[in-house]
Amino acid sequence: MPVASVNDMASVMAGTVPMMSFEAATRHIANIAGLNASSSSLQRWSPALGEEALRFEREEVVVGKPLESRMYLSIDGTGVPMRKEETAGVRGKHEDGTSKSREAKLAVMYTAERRDPETGAALKDRDSATFSCLVDSAAAASGSADPSDFARRLGREAQRRGLHDAGEIVVISDGAEWMRNTSDEIFGGGKVTFVLDKWQPRNAHPTPEDAIKGVHAVD
């Protein structure tokens, strides 16, 4: 296969394979790029592509400048279904203590200088967002002063985006303590404004009547 085709394949794989099954990715790649790749070849190449992405995230850190004086950081965590061997030793919520998923932690950094013409609400600026998502831990090792794996990753992305030089950092989250603690650890408390994700109070109090009565949504 020509070198150009190999590069094209890697680029298409990176944007396709994480979004669908290997079989569907095979058809999609053939349709959009005219490249033939069997599902078995995608399965072999995907781990190598993932390892290269991890290496880049950990080693290729070029300190950038903030796009605006106010930068936004959204943090969230969500359970990702895993095969049984991937959850071995992971404490879960099932009655027997097992887990069928692991938590991936997502950090999105962006600017929001645009305003909704009707409400005046801040809108994310186009092409300003970068995403960092990985299954790692936000807990530091017991008795260690070293940052957690997630804090290290968040710190590297913050360097790339120049958040340390921003005049203000707005952190949007669901209010979890680990999110606030990690943000304070990396940026300090002086220029960080914490904002509760709008979906959290909506889920807790779906209607004004529920808010008054203290009724919470059922999980």
PDB file of C-alpha atoms in Angstrom:
ATOM      1  CA  MET A   1       0.000   0.000   0.000  1.00  0.00           C
ATOM      2  CA  PRO A   2       1.430   3.471  -0.885  1.00  0.00           C
ATOM      3  CA  VAL A   3       2.548   5.672   2.007  1.00  0.00           C
ATOM      4  CA  ALA A   4      -0.168   8.221   1.263  1.00  0.00           C
ATOM      5  CA  SER A   5      -2.792   5.508   1.541  1.00  0.00           C
ATOM      6  CA  VAL A   6      -1.388   4.366   4.890  1.00  0.00           C
ATOM      7  CA  ASN A   7      -1.614   7.918   6.228  1.00  0.00           C
ATOM      8  CA  ASP A   8      -5.116   8.291   4.837  1.00  0.00           C
ATOM      9  CA  MET A   9      -6.145   5.021   6.462  1.00  0.00           C
ATOM     10  CA  ALA A  10      -4.803   6.088   9.859  1.00  0.00           C
ATOM     11  CA  SER A  11      -6.665   9.394   9.654  1.00  0.00           C
ATOM     12  CA  VAL A  12      -9.938   7.777   8.612  1.00  0.00           C
ATOM     13  CA  MET A  13      -9.575   5.059  11.263  1.00  0.00           C
ATOM     14  CA  ALA A  14      -9.077   7.620  14.017  1.00  0.00           C
ATOM     15  CA  GLY A  15     -12.356   9.291  13.139  1.00  0.00           C
ATOM     16  CA  THR A  16     -14.335   6.152  12.355  1.00  0.00           C
ATOM     17  CA  VAL A  17     -13.411   3.117  14.452  1.00  0.00           C
ATOM     18  CA  PRO A  18     -14.239   4.648  17.877  1.00  0.00           C
ATOM     19  CA  MET A  19     -17.740   5.518  16.651  1.00  0.00           C
ATOM     20  CA  MET A  20     -18.967   2.129  15.409  1.00  0.00           C
ATOM     21  CA  SER A  21     -18.299  -1.600  15.183  1.00  0.00           C
ATOM     22  CA  PHE A  22     -15.344  -2.889  13.169  1.00  0.00           C
ATOM     23  CA  GLU A  23     -17.708  -4.349  10.568  1.00  0.00           C
ATOM     24  CA  ALA A  24     -19.546  -1.043  10.155  1.00  0.00           C
ATOM     25  CA  ALA A  25     -16.228   0.830  10.060  1.00  0.00           C
ATOM     26  CA  THR A  26     -15.051  -1.393   7.205  1.00  0.00           C
ATOM     27  CA  ARG A  27     -18.064  -0.404   5.105  1.00  0.00           C
ATOM     28  CA  HIS A  28     -17.843   3.251   6.122  1.00  0.00           C
ATOM     29  CA  ILE A  29     -14.153   3.550   5.235  1.00  0.00           C
ATOM     30  CA  ALA A  30     -14.786   1.943   1.848  1.00  0.00           C
ATOM     31  CA  ASN A  31     -17.633   4.362   1.147  1.00  0.00           C
ATOM     32  CA  ILE A  32     -15.979   7.616   2.196  1.00  0.00           C
ATOM     33  CA  ALA A  33     -12.324   6.946   1.353  1.00  0.00           C
ATOM     34  CA  GLY A  34     -12.393   4.150  -1.209  1.00  0.00           C
ATOM     35  CA  LEU A  35      -9.989   2.142   0.952  1.00  0.00           C
ATOM     36  CA  ASN A  36     -10.371  -1.565   1.587  1.00  0.00           C
ATOM     37  CA  ALA A  37      -9.791  -2.618   5.175  1.00  0.00           C
ATOM     38  CA  SER A  38     -11.110  -5.826   6.666  1.00  0.00           C
ATOM     39  CA  SER A  39     -12.588  -5.814  10.151  1.00  0.00           C
ATOM     40  CA  SER A  40      -9.723  -8.062  11.308  1.00  0.00           C
ATOM     41  CA  SER A  41      -7.125  -5.556  10.054  1.00  0.00           C
ATOM     42  CA  LEU A  42      -8.926  -2.737  11.861  1.00  0.00           C
ATOM     43  CA  GLN A  43      -8.855  -4.792  15.056  1.00  0.00           C
ATOM     44  CA  ARG A  44      -5.093  -5.256  14.681  1.00  0.00           C
ATOM     45  CA  TRP A  45      -4.380  -1.608  13.864  1.00  0.00           C
ATOM     46  CA  SER A  46      -6.632  -0.034  16.482  1.00  0.00           C
ATOM     47  CA  PRO A  47      -4.471  -0.896  19.543  1.00  0.00           C
ATOM     48  CA  ALA A  48      -1.390   0.504  17.791  1.00  0.00           C
ATOM     49  CA  LEU A  49      -3.275   3.674  16.914  1.00  0.00           C
ATOM     50  CA  GLY A  50      -4.461   3.964  20.511  1.00  0.00           C
ATOM     51  CA  GLU A  51      -0.929   3.533  21.858  1.00  0.00           C
ATOM     52  CA  GLU A  52       0.319   6.268  19.528  1.00  0.00           C
ATOM     53  CA  ALA A  53      -2.466   8.586  20.693  1.00  0.00           C
ATOM     54  CA  LEU A  54      -1.528   7.912  24.330  1.00  0.00           C
ATOM     55  CA  ARG A  55       2.151   8.548  23.608  1.00  0.00           C
ATOM     56  CA  PHE A  56       1.313  11.829  21.892  1.00  0.00           C
ATOM     57  CA  GLU A  57      -0.912  12.953  24.775  1.00  0.00           C
ATOM     58  CA  ARG A  58       1.766  12.248  27.374  1.00  0.00           C
ATOM     59  CA  GLU A  59       4.893  13.400  25.545  1.00  0.00           C
ATOM     60  CA  GLU A  60       3.980  16.022  22.943  1.00  0.00           C
ATOM     61  CA  VAL A  61       3.243  18.988  25.198  1.00  0.00           C
ATOM     62  CA  VAL A  62       3.806  22.367  23.556  1.00  0.00           C
ATOM     63  CA  VAL A  63       2.824  25.271  25.795  1.00  0.00           C
ATOM     64  CA  GLY A  64       0.220  27.387  24.047  1.00  0.00           C
ATOM     65  CA  LYS A  65      -1.397  30.772  24.549  1.00  0.00           C
ATOM     66  CA  PRO A  66      -5.031  31.245  25.572  1.00  0.00           C
ATOM     67  CA  LEU A  67      -7.376  32.151  22.723  1.00  0.00           C
ATOM     68  CA  GLU A  68      -9.247  34.557  25.010  1.00  0.00           C
ATOM     69  CA  SER A  69      -8.743  36.057  28.468  1.00  0.00           C
ATOM     70  CA  ARG A  70     -11.611  33.870  29.704  1.00  0.00           C
ATOM     71  CA  MET A  71     -11.282  30.139  29.038  1.00  0.00           C
ATOM     72  CA  TYR A  72     -13.863  27.452  29.756  1.00  0.00           C
ATOM     73  CA  LEU A  73     -13.276  23.941  31.061  1.00  0.00           C
ATOM     74  CA  SER A  74     -16.036  21.331  31.197  1.00  0.00           C
ATOM     75  CA  ILE A  75     -15.360  18.170  33.208  1.00  0.00           C
ATOM     76  CA  ASP A  76     -17.474  15.040  33.362  1.00  0.00           C
ATOM     77  CA  GLY A  77     -17.210  11.352  34.117  1.00  0.00           C
ATOM     78  CA  THR A  78     -19.267   8.558  32.601  1.00  0.00           C
ATOM     79  CA  GLY A  79     -19.323   4.778  32.801  1.00  0.00           C
ATOM     80  CA  VAL A  80     -18.007   2.941  29.741  1.00  0.00           C
ATOM     81  CA  PRO A  81     -19.073  -0.710  29.258  1.00  0.00           C
ATOM     82  CA  MET A  82     -16.097  -3.053  29.449  1.00  0.00           C
ATOM     83  CA  ARG A  83     -15.283  -6.693  28.893  1.00  0.00           C
ATOM     84  CA  LYS A  84     -15.025  -8.791  32.043  1.00  0.00           C
ATOM     85  CA  GLU A  85     -11.224  -8.898  32.050  1.00  0.00           C
ATOM     86  CA  GLU A  86     -11.094  -5.087  31.922  1.00  0.00           C
ATOM     87  CA  THR A  87     -13.064  -4.743  35.163  1.00  0.00           C
ATOM     88  CA  ALA A  88     -11.205  -7.363  37.205  1.00  0.00           C
ATOM     89  CA  GLY A  89     -10.545  -5.911  40.650  1.00  0.00           C
ATOM     90  CA  VAL A  90     -12.685  -2.823  39.994  1.00  0.00           C
ATOM     91  CA  ARG A  91     -15.189  -2.118  42.760  1.00  0.00           C
ATOM     92  CA  GLY A  92     -18.681  -1.765  41.299  1.00  0.00           C
ATOM     93  CA  LYS A  93     -22.239  -0.971  42.319  1.00  0.00           C
ATOM     94  CA  HIS A  94     -23.677  -4.455  41.835  1.00  0.00           C
ATOM     95  CA  GLU A  95     -24.734  -6.428  44.894  1.00  0.00           C
ATOM     96  CA  ASP A  96     -21.726  -8.727  44.573  1.00  0.00           C
ATOM     97  CA  GLY A  97     -19.391  -5.738  44.298  1.00  0.00           C
ATOM     98  CA  THR A  98     -18.524  -6.298  40.644  1.00  0.00           C
ATOM     99  CA  SER A  99     -18.645  -3.748  37.871  1.00  0.00           C
ATOM    100  CA  LYS A 100     -19.492  -3.958  34.173  1.00  0.00           C
ATOM    101  CA  SER A 101     -18.031  -0.562  33.354  1.00  0.00           C
ATOM    102  CA  ARG A 102     -15.197   1.809  34.171  1.00  0.00           C
ATOM    103  CA  GLU A 103     -15.395   5.565  34.418  1.00  0.00           C
ATOM    104  CA  ALA A 104     -13.957   7.631  31.588  1.00  0.00           C
ATOM    105  CA  LYS A 105     -13.130  11.206  32.533  1.00  0.00           C
ATOM    106  CA  LEU A 106     -13.692  13.871  29.903  1.00  0.00           C
ATOM    107  CA  ALA A 107     -12.230  17.373  29.835  1.00  0.00           C
ATOM    108  CA  VAL A 108     -13.261  19.901  27.187  1.00  0.00           C
ATOM    109  CA  MET A 109     -11.480  23.253  26.888  1.00  0.00           C
ATOM    110  CA  TYR A 110     -12.943  26.046  24.775  1.00  0.00           C
ATOM    111  CA  THR A 111     -13.891  29.705  24.507  1.00  0.00           C
ATOM    112  CA  ALA A 112     -17.411  31.154  24.596  1.00  0.00           C
ATOM    113  CA  GLU A 113     -17.332  34.797  23.578  1.00  0.00           C
ATOM    114  CA  ARG A 114     -20.347  34.545  21.278  1.00  0.00           C
ATOM    115  CA  ARG A 115     -23.768  35.355  22.716  1.00  0.00           C
ATOM    116  CA  ASP A 116     -27.219  34.041  21.938  1.00  0.00           C
ATOM    117  CA  PRO A 117     -28.995  36.952  20.207  1.00  0.00           C
ATOM    118  CA  GLU A 118     -32.240  36.231  22.062  1.00  0.00           C
ATOM    119  CA  THR A 119     -31.119  35.281  25.570  1.00  0.00           C
ATOM    120  CA  GLY A 120     -27.618  36.727  25.759  1.00  0.00           C
ATOM    121  CA  ALA A 121     -26.308  33.384  27.011  1.00  0.00           C
ATOM    122  CA  ALA A 122     -22.702  32.483  26.230  1.00  0.00           C
ATOM    123  CA  LEU A 123     -22.233  30.170  23.242  1.00  0.00           C
ATOM    124  CA  LYS A 124     -19.245  27.949  22.563  1.00  0.00           C
ATOM    125  CA  ASP A 125     -17.088  29.483  19.843  1.00  0.00           C
ATOM    126  CA  ARG A 126     -16.772  27.407  16.696  1.00  0.00           C
ATOM    127  CA  ASP A 127     -13.568  25.386  16.319  1.00  0.00           C
ATOM    128  CA  SER A 128     -12.357  26.437  19.774  1.00  0.00           C
ATOM    129  CA  ALA A 129     -12.828  23.131  21.614  1.00  0.00           C
ATOM    130  CA  THR A 130     -10.317  20.398  22.312  1.00  0.00           C
ATOM    131  CA  PHE A 131     -11.264  17.130  23.991  1.00  0.00           C
ATOM    132  CA  SER A 132      -9.328  14.801  26.277  1.00  0.00           C
ATOM    133  CA  CYS A 133     -10.984  11.564  27.394  1.00  0.00           C
ATOM    134  CA  LEU A 134      -9.465   8.502  29.044  1.00  0.00           C
ATOM    135  CA  VAL A 135     -10.235   5.849  31.628  1.00  0.00           C
ATOM    136  CA  ASP A 136      -7.962   6.949  34.462  1.00  0.00           C
ATOM    137  CA  SER A 137      -8.140   7.802  38.151  1.00  0.00           C
ATOM    138  CA  ALA A 138      -8.742  11.144  39.838  1.00  0.00           C
ATOM    139  CA  ALA A 139      -7.496   9.732  43.151  1.00  0.00           C
ATOM    140  CA  ALA A 140      -3.886  10.281  44.128  1.00  0.00           C
ATOM    141  CA  ALA A 141      -1.965   7.353  45.562  1.00  0.00           C
ATOM    142  CA  SER A 142      -2.387   7.016  49.310  1.00  0.00           C
ATOM    143  CA  GLY A 143       0.277   8.968  51.185  1.00  0.00           C
ATOM    144  CA  SER A 144       1.690  10.471  47.983  1.00  0.00           C
ATOM    145  CA  ALA A 145       1.985  14.164  47.171  1.00  0.00           C
ATOM    146  CA  ASP A 146       2.021  13.400  43.437  1.00  0.00           C
ATOM    147  CA  PRO A 147      -1.040  14.411  41.381  1.00  0.00           C
ATOM    148  CA  SER A 148      -3.510  11.790  40.197  1.00  0.00           C
ATOM    149  CA  ASP A 149      -3.340  10.425  36.653  1.00  0.00           C
ATOM    150  CA  PHE A 150      -6.331  12.551  35.672  1.00  0.00           C
ATOM    151  CA  ALA A 151      -4.793  15.680  37.216  1.00  0.00           C
ATOM    152  CA  ARG A 152      -1.596  15.097  35.229  1.00  0.00           C
ATOM    153  CA  ARG A 153      -3.557  14.662  32.000  1.00  0.00           C
ATOM    154  CA  LEU A 154      -5.684  17.728  32.678  1.00  0.00           C
ATOM    155  CA  GLY A 155      -2.547  19.711  33.453  1.00  0.00           C
ATOM    156  CA  ARG A 156      -0.918  18.731  30.157  1.00  0.00           C
ATOM    157  CA  GLU A 157      -3.964  19.775  28.136  1.00  0.00           C
ATOM    158  CA  ALA A 158      -4.170  23.018  30.117  1.00  0.00           C
ATOM    159  CA  GLN A 159      -0.574  23.751  29.113  1.00  0.00           C
ATOM    160  CA  ARG A 160      -1.362  23.123  25.456  1.00  0.00           C
ATOM    161  CA  ARG A 161      -4.334  25.485  25.614  1.00  0.00           C
ATOM    162  CA  GLY A 162      -2.591  28.150  27.699  1.00  0.00           C
ATOM    163  CA  LEU A 163      -5.116  28.067  30.542  1.00  0.00           C
ATOM    164  CA  HIS A 164      -2.502  29.024  33.121  1.00  0.00           C
ATOM    165  CA  ASP A 165      -2.092  32.384  31.370  1.00  0.00           C
ATOM    166  CA  ALA A 166      -5.825  33.063  31.069  1.00  0.00           C
ATOM    167  CA  GLY A 167      -7.268  35.853  33.176  1.00  0.00           C
ATOM    168  CA  GLU A 168     -10.230  33.710  34.231  1.00  0.00           C
ATOM    169  CA  ILE A 169     -11.058  30.014  34.035  1.00  0.00           C
ATOM    170  CA  VAL A 170     -14.695  28.948  34.175  1.00  0.00           C
ATOM    171  CA  VAL A 171     -15.038  25.316  35.268  1.00  0.00           C
ATOM    172  CA  ILE A 172     -18.382  23.689  34.456  1.00  0.00           C
ATOM    173  CA  SER A 173     -19.182  20.377  36.141  1.00  0.00           C
ATOM    174  CA  ASP A 174     -21.844  18.422  38.005  1.00  0.00           C
ATOM    175  CA  GLY A 175     -20.391  19.635  41.297  1.00  0.00           C
ATOM    176  CA  ALA A 176     -18.524  16.441  42.192  1.00  0.00           C
ATOM    177  CA  GLU A 177     -15.856  17.059  44.810  1.00  0.00           C
ATOM    178  CA  TRP A 178     -13.057  15.419  42.797  1.00  0.00           C
ATOM    179  CA  MET A 179     -13.681  17.800  39.895  1.00  0.00           C
ATOM    180  CA  ARG A 180     -13.420  20.879  42.102  1.00  0.00           C
ATOM    181  CA  ASN A 181     -10.404  19.561  43.998  1.00  0.00           C
ATOM    182  CA  THR A 182      -8.539  18.709  40.794  1.00  0.00           C
ATOM    183  CA  SER A 183      -9.250  22.147  39.303  1.00  0.00           C
ATOM    184  CA  ASP A 184      -8.065  23.888  42.474  1.00  0.00           C
ATOM    185  CA  GLU A 185      -4.953  21.709  42.524  1.00  0.00           C
ATOM    186  CA  ILE A 186      -3.966  22.636  38.971  1.00  0.00           C
ATOM    187  CA  PHE A 187      -5.066  26.259  38.663  1.00  0.00           C
ATOM    188  CA  GLY A 188      -5.347  27.489  42.244  1.00  0.00           C
ATOM    189  CA  GLY A 189      -8.516  29.043  43.577  1.00  0.00           C
ATOM    190  CA  GLY A 190      -7.830  32.669  42.690  1.00  0.00           C
ATOM    191  CA  LYS A 191      -9.012  32.827  39.094  1.00  0.00           C
ATOM    192  CA  VAL A 192     -11.331  29.813  38.885  1.00  0.00           C
ATOM    193  CA  THR A 193     -15.096  30.309  38.752  1.00  0.00           C
ATOM    194  CA  PHE A 194     -17.102  27.130  39.338  1.00  0.00           C
ATOM    195  CA  VAL A 195     -20.421  26.765  37.531  1.00  0.00           C
ATOM    196  CA  LEU A 196     -22.904  23.940  38.080  1.00  0.00           C
ATOM    197  CA  ASP A 197     -23.974  22.190  34.889  1.00  0.00           C
ATOM    198  CA  LYS A 198     -27.561  23.250  34.175  1.00  0.00           C
ATOM    199  CA  TRP A 199     -28.704  19.643  33.862  1.00  0.00           C
ATOM    200  CA  GLN A 200     -27.888  18.892  37.493  1.00  0.00           C
ATOM    201  CA  PRO A 201     -30.477  21.183  39.133  1.00  0.00           C
ATOM    202  CA  ARG A 202     -32.958  20.281  36.399  1.00  0.00           C
ATOM    203  CA  ASN A 203     -32.559  16.601  37.193  1.00  0.00           C
ATOM    204  CA  ALA A 204     -32.759  17.241  40.916  1.00  0.00           C
ATOM    205  CA  HIS A 205     -35.820  19.522  40.647  1.00  0.00           C
ATOM    206  CA  PRO A 206     -37.616  18.964  37.326  1.00  0.00           C
ATOM    207  CA  THR A 207     -40.333  21.522  38.114  1.00  0.00           C
ATOM    208  CA  PRO A 208     -40.669  24.572  40.394  1.00  0.00           C
ATOM    209  CA  GLU A 209     -43.198  22.602  42.450  1.00  0.00           C
ATOM    210  CA  ASP A 210     -40.654  19.828  42.991  1.00  0.00           C
ATOM    211  CA  ALA A 211     -38.018  22.358  44.032  1.00  0.00           C
ATOM    212  CA  ILE A 212     -40.380  23.823  46.630  1.00  0.00           C
ATOM    213  CA  LYS A 213     -41.377  20.401  47.935  1.00  0.00           C
ATOM    214  CA  GLY A 214     -37.817  19.083  47.834  1.00  0.00           C
ATOM    215  CA  VAL A 215     -38.782  16.247  45.499  1.00  0.00           C
ATOM    216  CA  HIS A 216     -35.867  14.730  43.579  1.00  0.00           C
ATOM    217  CA  ALA A 217     -35.942  12.940  40.256  1.00  0.00           C
ATOM    218  CA  VAL A 218     -35.796   9.179  40.391  1.00  0.00           C
ATOM    219  CA  ASP A 219     -32.541   7.684  39.076  1.00  0.00           C
TER     220      ASP A 219
END
